[in-house]
Amino acid sequence: MTATAEPATGSQALDEVKIGGLGSSRPRVEDARFIRGRGNYVEDVTLPGMLHMEILRSPLAHARIKSIDTSAAWAIPGVKLVLTGEMAAQRNLAWMPTLSYDTQAVLATDKVRFQGQEVACVVAEDPYIAKDACDAIVVEYEALPPIVNPEQAVAPGAPLIRDDKAGQADNVAYQWEVGDKDGTDAAFAQADVVSKLRLHYPRSHPSPIENCGAVADFNNATGKLTVYLTSQAPHIVRAAVALIAELPEHLIRIISPDVGGGFGNKVPVYPGYVCAILCSILTAKPVKWIEDNTGNLSSTGFGRDMYLDSEMALTNDGKILAVRYHATTDQGAFYADAQPTKFKIGLVHSSFACYDVPVGHITAQGMYTNKAPGGVAYRCSFRVTEAMFFQERMMQAAADDLGMDQAEFRRRNLVRDDQFPYRTPFGFLTDSGQYLKCLQVGLDAIGYDDFLVEQAEARKQGRLLGIGISTMTEPLGAGNSREYDILGIKMFDSAELRVHPTGKAVLKIGAQTQGQGHETTFAQIVTHELGIPATDIVVEHGDTDHTPFGMGTYASRSTPVAGAATAMVARKIRAKARKLAAHLLEVSEEDVEWELGRFFVRGAESRGVTIQECAMAAYSNMPDGMEPGLENNAYYDPPNLTWPFACYIATVEVDPETGVWDVLRFVGVDDCGVRINPMIVEGQIMGGLTEAYAISNMQFQTYDVDGNLVGANYMDYLLPTAWETPGFELHEVVTPSPHHPIGAKGVGECAAVGGPAAYVNAVMDALRPTGVRNIDMPLLPDRVWHAAHTGQDVS
Ligand code: MCN
Ligand code: CUN
């Protein structure tokens, strides 16, 4: 395998950007149907005889179910089925496995464990009847004391949330540790300065425009189950359904049509999906379930909710000697993170990968609470979001404790270009990057030195200006299959490419787009490898009957893994096309050279054949003994993750009278290796920076003392609009991935991962004269005002 494709050698090579190859900002092909209202979402799927399902959710956070009376619901005309946990239990489906080897209730049988938990569901002729019938179900609850944070979960006498689990004596969901404890302790003993910080990364919600939904269609004549599903990973769902429902895999077809945003929300298998399937089996009719906003906000996979206690050992001249921290996660009632099996707290230990930190130690503990399960969602890269936020907040606090300039402190510790491949303190191997250059591009763009002068002047007038930096490399593209699996299935990916006689092509991938634009960009990879214009290539995905097995789209793994498989399958096609070219040109294969879109005879450049002519020959004029056709597939198991790098810098002004802060400027410098489609990459970055802004500034999903969710609607849980979102000034550095076939690295989550710390660091920098060290996100005006006026941290 070569790291980059062969360069175009001949003089007749096509202009790659013009035909939509790498580097072309071709408009997104999917937008034509989205903009014209011709998308096809699960909600658009209508099947003959289809029934509608609604879910009854628990109003209480923690309660024993004493009885459920469904008789009034059954009596409503149009109701076809009322399903309770007890009925599901008769089919062994009251509980299901989670992607983290825990169990989760499909419909509650014994207790409810969070507000919004699924208690029963109704299937009726229309959704309104189903909803009314839900209201007619009478559930008698015996309230139990709710636990709404990890501290309460470990308090003496805390009620046991998971009394369903044999051997579970406390509310601890998992414990994990990584690193070198003794080495870290020894390094701390040598430190001149120890910097400490305690932080909370609040619960965040992915808030896709389209909520979750399913249309389950069990055909009792053929035994085939077809499910239209809002899923980022249809093949994993098929495997999970086969295991949970004990149906044979070839009789399960999962179709993810257009998906209206995922952001991690649509990775897990939800109780609603299982209920729709079970209801379709029981009624022998197609059953549609479309979740409402409150259902989505209160029950589907959240992100974050992690606490950090950290320490950094430093020398007086600003060298990091060691880091150690303890992370506590609030898992909710079920440990349902979608993450690689081996890692109990995702890839949190990727923190400090961009800094030359000799040694470190992390301990982690996950707690059950009476809150919705989830844990890994919202552009999180398997909890890299928390890792990088904590890292960059610690970096700023340490620089402040040392009295050192933030940029200089980073400069002294960033991994240098000549240190790759670099083994991080927690065992990852980073392979490429130009971190110092990236930081410098950012500092130059924002005018760092000038801003410091302006800031000093402003302070004299009582104005609070601040600048926040966030630099990070993150691991994107699980996996390599040695280390990464989900429910035992190794994390590789796949692509199938078929070139038709006239040279048009269809690419089928196991990844699943939810807005990232794969139908546009994956064609560009084929164009780069074969010279077939991107407009001649159609990309298909999201149907398990018609695409090769793939692990889906999350953790920004599509480009790193499925994108690599796409390049590799195109190369297989090119290898066969070369044989066809040799046959057509009547020379030996060794004498055939490639330039983009065309083979030619070495030394006689004008004698050549196009890739389209080779395609026709594959069906009409192949050499003796050659199998006809031009198609192939590739399964790609990456040797490593890809390691993009970013430097985000925000400048802000805090109004001391109101606590409101405004972003003055925001500079982003991203290095995601070779960019396939620069426009789409910038769109991904701007989207991520917008989310980062929302998380740091306004989004608040919390629970009151009774476990009631505050923020279960879009009046309380705010989505930023164009009006309040700052403008972003984007720059790039390109360090190709040394192992990815086209040198690309993932990018989908970078800005959401690295962004929040830039905003928070900027506000904290503005407040530095007041002595405040930390305000937990979101930095709402009242919190900022309180900190500015009391000089005290706000958690
Ligand atoms: N790309 C590129 N050049 C690169 C890297 C990526 O042109 N060097 C392009 C890709 O081809 C793809 C897009 O950028 O079209 C994102 O690619 P990648 O980084 O591989 O990430 P994924 O496609 O795997 O997307 C997943 C990522 C995740 S995990 C979340 S969460 C998220 C995100 O993408 N959810 C999104 N971005 C989203 N964007 C939209 N519109 N909707 C979501 O739900
Ligand atoms: Cu964690 S959100 Mo994205 O990996 O689907």
Coordinates of N, CA and C and ligand atoms in Angstrom, one line a residue, residues 232 262-267 304 338 376-383 385 514 516 553-556 749, ligand 2:
Q232 N -27.2 5.4 12.7 CA -25.9 5.7 12.2 C -25.1 4.5 11.9
G262 N -27.5 13.1 13.2 CA -27.2 12.0 14.2 C -26.5 12.6 15.4
F263 N -25.3 13.1 15.2 CA -24.5 13.6 16.3 C -24.3 12.6 17.4
G264 N -24.3 11.3 17.0 CA -24.1 10.3 18.0 C -25.4 9.8 18.6
N265 N -26.5 10.6 18.5 CA -27.8 10.2 19.1 C -28.3 8.9 18.5
K266 N -27.9 8.6 17.2 CA -28.5 7.4 16.6 C -27.5 6.2 16.4
V267 N -26.6 6.1 17.4 CA -25.8 4.9 17.4 C -26.4 3.8 18.2
R304 N -21.5 13.4 27.6 CA -20.7 14.0 28.7 C -21.3 13.6 30.1
A338 N -22.0 3.7 23.8 CA -21.6 3.0 22.6 C -20.1 3.3 22.4
V376 N -22.3 8.5 25.5 CA -21.4 8.7 24.3 C -22.2 9.3 23.2
A377 N -22.2 10.5 23.0 CA -22.9 11.2 21.9 C -22.5 12.6 21.8
Y378 N -23.0 13.3 20.8 CA -22.8 14.7 20.5 C -21.4 15.0 20.1
R379 N -21.0 14.5 18.9 CA -19.7 14.7 18.4 C -18.6 14.6 19.5
C380 N -18.6 13.4 20.1 CA -17.8 13.2 21.3 C -16.5 12.4 21.0
S381 N -16.4 11.7 19.9 CA -15.2 10.9 19.6 C -15.0 9.9 20.8
F382 N -16.0 9.3 21.3 CA -15.8 8.3 22.4 C -15.2 9.1 23.6
R383 N -15.8 10.2 24.0 CA -15.4 10.9 25.2 C -14.1 11.6 25.1
T385 N -14.1 14.3 23.8 CA -14.5 15.7 24.0 C -14.2 16.1 25.5
Q514 N -25.4 11.1 7.9 CA -26.5 11.7 8.6 C -26.5 13.2 8.3
Q516 N -23.2 14.4 6.8 CA -21.8 14.7 6.6 C -21.5 14.8 5.1
T553 N -21.2 5.0 11.0 CA -20.6 6.4 11.0 C -20.7 7.0 12.4
Y554 N -19.6 7.1 13.1 CA -19.5 7.8 14.4 C -18.0 7.9 14.6
A555 N -17.6 8.6 15.7 CA -16.2 8.7 16.0 C -15.4 9.2 14.8
S556 N -16.1 10.0 13.9 CA -15.4 10.5 12.7 C -14.6 9.4 12.0
E749 N -15.5 15.6 14.2 CA -15.8 16.0 15.6 C -14.7 17.0 16.1
Ligands
CUN2 CU1 -19.8 10.4 19.9 S1 -21.1 11.3 18.6 MO1 -20.4 10.8 16.7 O1 -19.3 9.6 17.3 O2 -21.6 9.8 16.2

